[in-house]
XYZ file of C-alpha atoms in Angstrom:
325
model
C 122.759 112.547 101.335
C 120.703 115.167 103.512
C 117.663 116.561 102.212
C 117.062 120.084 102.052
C 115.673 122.068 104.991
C 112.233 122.584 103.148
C 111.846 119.411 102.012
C 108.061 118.276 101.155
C 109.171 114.532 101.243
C 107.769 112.428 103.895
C 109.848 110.889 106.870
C 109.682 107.078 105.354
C 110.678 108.712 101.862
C 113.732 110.526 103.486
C 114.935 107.495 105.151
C 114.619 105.551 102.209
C 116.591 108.082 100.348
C 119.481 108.339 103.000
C 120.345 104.871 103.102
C 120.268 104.394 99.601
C 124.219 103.511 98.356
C 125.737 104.769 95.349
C 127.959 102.970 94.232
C 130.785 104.518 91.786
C 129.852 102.506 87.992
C 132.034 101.341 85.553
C 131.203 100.407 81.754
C 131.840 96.868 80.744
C 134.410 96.583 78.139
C 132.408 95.012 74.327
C 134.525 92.343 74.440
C 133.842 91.247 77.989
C 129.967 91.776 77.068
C 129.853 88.872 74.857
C 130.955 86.674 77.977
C 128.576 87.341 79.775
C 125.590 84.943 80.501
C 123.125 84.925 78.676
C 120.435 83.436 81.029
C 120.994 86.534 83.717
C 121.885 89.055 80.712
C 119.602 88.011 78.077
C 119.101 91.780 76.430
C 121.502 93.406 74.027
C 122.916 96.418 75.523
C 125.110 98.967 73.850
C 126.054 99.982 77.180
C 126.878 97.630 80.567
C 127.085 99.455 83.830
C 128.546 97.660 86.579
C 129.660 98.389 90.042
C 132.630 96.535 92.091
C 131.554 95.095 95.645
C 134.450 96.722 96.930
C 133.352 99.930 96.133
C 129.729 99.525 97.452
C 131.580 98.993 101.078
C 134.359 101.538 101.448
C 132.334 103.930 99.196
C 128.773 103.929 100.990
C 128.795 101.507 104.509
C 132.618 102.435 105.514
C 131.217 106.269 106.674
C 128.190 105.231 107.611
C 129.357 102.350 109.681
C 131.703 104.480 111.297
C 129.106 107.467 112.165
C 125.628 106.353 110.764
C 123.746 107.850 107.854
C 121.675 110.807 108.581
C 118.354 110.971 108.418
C 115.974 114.303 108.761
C 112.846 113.810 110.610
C 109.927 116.059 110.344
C 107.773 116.342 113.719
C 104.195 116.449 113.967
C 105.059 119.950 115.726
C 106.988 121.597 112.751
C 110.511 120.842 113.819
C 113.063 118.961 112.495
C 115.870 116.762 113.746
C 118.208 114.689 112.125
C 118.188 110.777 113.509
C 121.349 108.935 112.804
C 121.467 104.976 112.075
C 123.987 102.775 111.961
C 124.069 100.001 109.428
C 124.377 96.353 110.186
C 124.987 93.459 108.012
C 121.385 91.363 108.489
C 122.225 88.535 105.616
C 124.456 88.142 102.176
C 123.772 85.438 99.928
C 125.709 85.331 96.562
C 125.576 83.547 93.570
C 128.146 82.942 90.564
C 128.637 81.358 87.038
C 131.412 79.194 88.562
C 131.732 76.277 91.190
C 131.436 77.534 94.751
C 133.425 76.255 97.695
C 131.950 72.223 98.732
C 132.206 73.532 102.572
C 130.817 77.044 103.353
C 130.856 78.110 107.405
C 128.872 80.724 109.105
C 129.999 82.936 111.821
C 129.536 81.798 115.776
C 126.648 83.318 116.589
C 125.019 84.675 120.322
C 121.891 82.902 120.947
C 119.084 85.044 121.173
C 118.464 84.685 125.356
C 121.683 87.078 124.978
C 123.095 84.519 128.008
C 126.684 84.673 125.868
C 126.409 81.158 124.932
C 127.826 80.709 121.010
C 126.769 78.211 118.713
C 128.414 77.635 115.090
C 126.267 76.391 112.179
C 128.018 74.675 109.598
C 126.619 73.319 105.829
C 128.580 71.313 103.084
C 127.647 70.299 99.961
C 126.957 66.675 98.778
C 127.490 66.227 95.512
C 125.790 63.367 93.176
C 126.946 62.244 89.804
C 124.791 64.661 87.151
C 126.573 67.138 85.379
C 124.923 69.973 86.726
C 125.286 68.499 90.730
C 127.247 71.128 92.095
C 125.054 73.742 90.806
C 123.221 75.106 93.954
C 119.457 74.436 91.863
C 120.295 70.304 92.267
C 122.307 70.466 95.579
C 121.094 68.745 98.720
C 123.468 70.510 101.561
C 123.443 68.655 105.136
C 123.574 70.523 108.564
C 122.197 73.437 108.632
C 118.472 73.319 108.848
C 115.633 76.066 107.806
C 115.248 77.257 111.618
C 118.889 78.010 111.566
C 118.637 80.584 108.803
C 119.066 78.309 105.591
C 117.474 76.724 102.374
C 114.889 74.765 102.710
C 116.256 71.982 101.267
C 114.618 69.143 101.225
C 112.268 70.704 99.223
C 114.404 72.385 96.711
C 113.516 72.827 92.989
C 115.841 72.729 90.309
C 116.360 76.270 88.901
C 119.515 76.907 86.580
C 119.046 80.649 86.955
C 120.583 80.790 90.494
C 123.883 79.835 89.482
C 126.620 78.234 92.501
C 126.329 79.752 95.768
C 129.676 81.306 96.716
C 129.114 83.034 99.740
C 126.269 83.445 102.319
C 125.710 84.595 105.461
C 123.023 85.256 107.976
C 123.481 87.423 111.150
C 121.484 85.563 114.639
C 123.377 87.518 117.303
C 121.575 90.215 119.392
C 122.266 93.835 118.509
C 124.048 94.467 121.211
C 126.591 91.698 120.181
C 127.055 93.245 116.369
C 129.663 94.993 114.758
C 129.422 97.629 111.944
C 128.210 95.942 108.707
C 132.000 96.985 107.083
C 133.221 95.244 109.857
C 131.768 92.242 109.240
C 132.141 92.648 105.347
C 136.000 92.898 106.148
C 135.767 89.774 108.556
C 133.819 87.228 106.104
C 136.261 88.723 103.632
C 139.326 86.912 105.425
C 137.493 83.736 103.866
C 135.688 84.886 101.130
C 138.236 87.435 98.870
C 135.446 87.690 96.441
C 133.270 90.247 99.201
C 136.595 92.408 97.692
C 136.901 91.768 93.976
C 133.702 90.662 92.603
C 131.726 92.791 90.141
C 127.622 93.382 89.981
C 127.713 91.625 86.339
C 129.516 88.120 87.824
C 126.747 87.524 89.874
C 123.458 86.211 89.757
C 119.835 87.762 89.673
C 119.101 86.179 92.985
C 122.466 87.518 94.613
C 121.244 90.322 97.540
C 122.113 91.414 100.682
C 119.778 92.867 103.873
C 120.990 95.598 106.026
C 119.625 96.732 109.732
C 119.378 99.549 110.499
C 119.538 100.692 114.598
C 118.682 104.035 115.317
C 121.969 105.711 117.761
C 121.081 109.318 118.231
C 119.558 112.458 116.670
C 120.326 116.434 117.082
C 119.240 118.322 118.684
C 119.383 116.076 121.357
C 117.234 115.450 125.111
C 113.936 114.343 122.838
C 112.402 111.655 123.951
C 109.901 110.257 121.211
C 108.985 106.460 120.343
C 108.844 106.594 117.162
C 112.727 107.297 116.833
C 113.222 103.854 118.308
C 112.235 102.102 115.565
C 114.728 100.045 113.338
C 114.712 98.682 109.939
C 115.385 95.786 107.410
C 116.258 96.972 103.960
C 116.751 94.251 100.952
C 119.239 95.253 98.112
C 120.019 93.472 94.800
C 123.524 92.873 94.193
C 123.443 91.981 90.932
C 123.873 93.945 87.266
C 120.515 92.153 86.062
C 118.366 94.840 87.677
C 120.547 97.996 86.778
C 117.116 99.197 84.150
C 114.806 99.051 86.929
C 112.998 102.352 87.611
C 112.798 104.112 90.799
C 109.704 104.979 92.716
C 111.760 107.330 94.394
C 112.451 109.454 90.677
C 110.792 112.510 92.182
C 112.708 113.129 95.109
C 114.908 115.633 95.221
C 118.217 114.821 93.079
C 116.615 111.877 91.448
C 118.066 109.038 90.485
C 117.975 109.279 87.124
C 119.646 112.839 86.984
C 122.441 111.509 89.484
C 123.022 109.113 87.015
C 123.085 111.462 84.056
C 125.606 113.636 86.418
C 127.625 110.702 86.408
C 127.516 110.062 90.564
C 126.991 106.412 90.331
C 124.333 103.788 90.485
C 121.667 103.561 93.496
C 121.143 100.053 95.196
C 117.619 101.365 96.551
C 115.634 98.792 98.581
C 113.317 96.592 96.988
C 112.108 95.210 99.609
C 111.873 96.455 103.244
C 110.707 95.384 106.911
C 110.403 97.593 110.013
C 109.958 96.738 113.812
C 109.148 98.367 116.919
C 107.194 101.045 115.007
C 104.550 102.878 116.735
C 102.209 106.561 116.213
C 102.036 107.614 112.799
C 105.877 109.812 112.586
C 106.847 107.359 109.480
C 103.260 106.727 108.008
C 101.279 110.012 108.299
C 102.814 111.832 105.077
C 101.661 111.685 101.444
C 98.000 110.933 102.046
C 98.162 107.779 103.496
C 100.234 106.683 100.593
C 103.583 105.957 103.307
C 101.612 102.761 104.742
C 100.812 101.449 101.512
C 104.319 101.588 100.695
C 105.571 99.871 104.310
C 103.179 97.224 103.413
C 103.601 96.763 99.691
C 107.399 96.532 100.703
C 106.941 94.087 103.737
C 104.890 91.528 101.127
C 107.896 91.811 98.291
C 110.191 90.992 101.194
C 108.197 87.943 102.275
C 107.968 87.070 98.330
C 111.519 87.009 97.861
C 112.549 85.179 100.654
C 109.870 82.528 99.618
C 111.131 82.121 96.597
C 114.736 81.536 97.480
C 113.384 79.344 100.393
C 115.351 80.962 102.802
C 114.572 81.566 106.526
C 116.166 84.891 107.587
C 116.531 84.855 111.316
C 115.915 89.262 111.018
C 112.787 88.895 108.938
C 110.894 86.412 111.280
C 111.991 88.395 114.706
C 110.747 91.712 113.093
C 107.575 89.979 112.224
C 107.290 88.170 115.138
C 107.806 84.899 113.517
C 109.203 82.521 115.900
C 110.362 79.101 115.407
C 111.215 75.873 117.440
């Protein structure tokens, strides 16, 4: 997904627009419409698109985790390079309509000091007599607290909209001790099958996933500039509920909408995005100012989100400097 050459779009639009998947879309079947539920698909639709989480990986992160996405930079001196990122997988959390799993394990993990030490976080599910105790909205979990990447459970409110929690995962290990975010999709997938065969209408309005982004190298290479260091957190919905949500992103080039009409598949743009070690003004100096607004207005719908699920995400906080213990 390259721009072209004489592209008017600003850097932060570009990279927005090159790490956007799109995912190959099916239509839901009428008769599996009526199935559906009603509290995440409450609208009448003559029409159901849907995407396969299977697809979204070997279709959009399997190349890009393999050679990173490319991204063309403008300089302030007129040139223009191309920087390449590889995606990482920062945190999954999915919700279905069925029971989950009582015992759900996260990966070892590499303490942040980087000294190689491992620790492995573990959660299960205690379940009281109501009918609705094993949803995830009247849970109470044991083990794994909030400054281990978690719910915030003890303070949990009951919320039938979330549905069970099938799979979730957040990523604590340095970058250095990270493997491609298909990687690790194909390694949680050993214990959750559903990473393979789940569709965007099974799951939840609150099912998402973050990616990071690390920056590897650009061409024309020997350029040493700061800016092309920096690395970022983009949030993605996972989830069919959102598919009539409009773009901001409609005017650049190829927009959404057409590729849709063209029939190339539905775009999981971010909703939500965070950025760290960014310094000058390379991703915030184009549209009039208008760029740093958006950082901003996307940092605050990040922090919203994650507020609302109650969930500490170990990427978020260290990219905002939030530090806990």
């Amino acid at each position: 997904m390259v721009m072209g050459k004489g592209s008017m779009h600003s850097n932060l639009e570009c990279f927005l627009h090159c790490t956007t998947p799109i995912v190959p879309s099916h239509f839901l079947p009428k008769s599996e419409m009526r199935k559906l539920n009603r509290v995440w698909h409450p609208w009448e639709r003559e029409k159901i698109e849907y995407f396969t989480l299977s697809d979204l990986w070997n279709y959009c992160y399997d190349e890009w985790s393999a050679y990173g996405a490319g991204v063309p930079i403008s300089l302030s001196t007129g040139e223009t390079l191309v920087q390449y990122y590889v995606p990482y997988l920062s945190a999954i959390q999915i919700f279905t309509s069925t029971p989950s799993p009582p015992i759900f394990r996260e990966d070892t993990t590499t303490t942040d000091a980087g000294d190689g030490e491992t620790r492995d976080y573990s959660f299960s599910e205690s379940l009281s007599d109501e009918s609705e105790s094993d949803k995830l909205s009247s849970s109470r979990w044991d083990g794994c607290s909030s400054e281990d990447g978690g719910f915030e459970y003890s303070h949990w409110q009951p919320n039938d909209r979330l549905g069970y929690v099938y799979c979730q995962y957040f990523e604590k290990s340095t970058p250095y001790g990270r493997v491609p975010l298909m990687d690790k999709i194909s390694e949680l997938a050993q214990r959750y099958p559903g990473l393979m065969s789940l569709r965007s209408v099974d799951l939840s309005p609150a099912s998402w996933m973050a990616v990071a982004w690390y920056p590897i190298y650009h061409i024309p290479m020997g350029r040493t500039i700061k800016d092309l260091s920096t690395c970022f957190l983009t949030y993605h919905t996972l989830s069919s509920s959102f598919q009539d949500m409009d773009h901001e992103d409609d005017d650049m080039e190829g927009g959404w909408k057409r590729r849709k009409e063209l029939g190339e598949g539905l775009p999981l743009g971010a909703f939500a995005m965070a950025t760290y070690k960014m310094q000058g003004n390379l991703w915030i100096s184009g549209r009039e100012g208008r760029d740093q607004g958006k950082l901003h207005s996307l940092l605050s719908v990040a922090d919203s989100w994650l507020k609302q699920l109650r969930v500490q995400h170990h990427d978020f906080n260290y990219f905002n400097g939030i530090r806990h213990g």
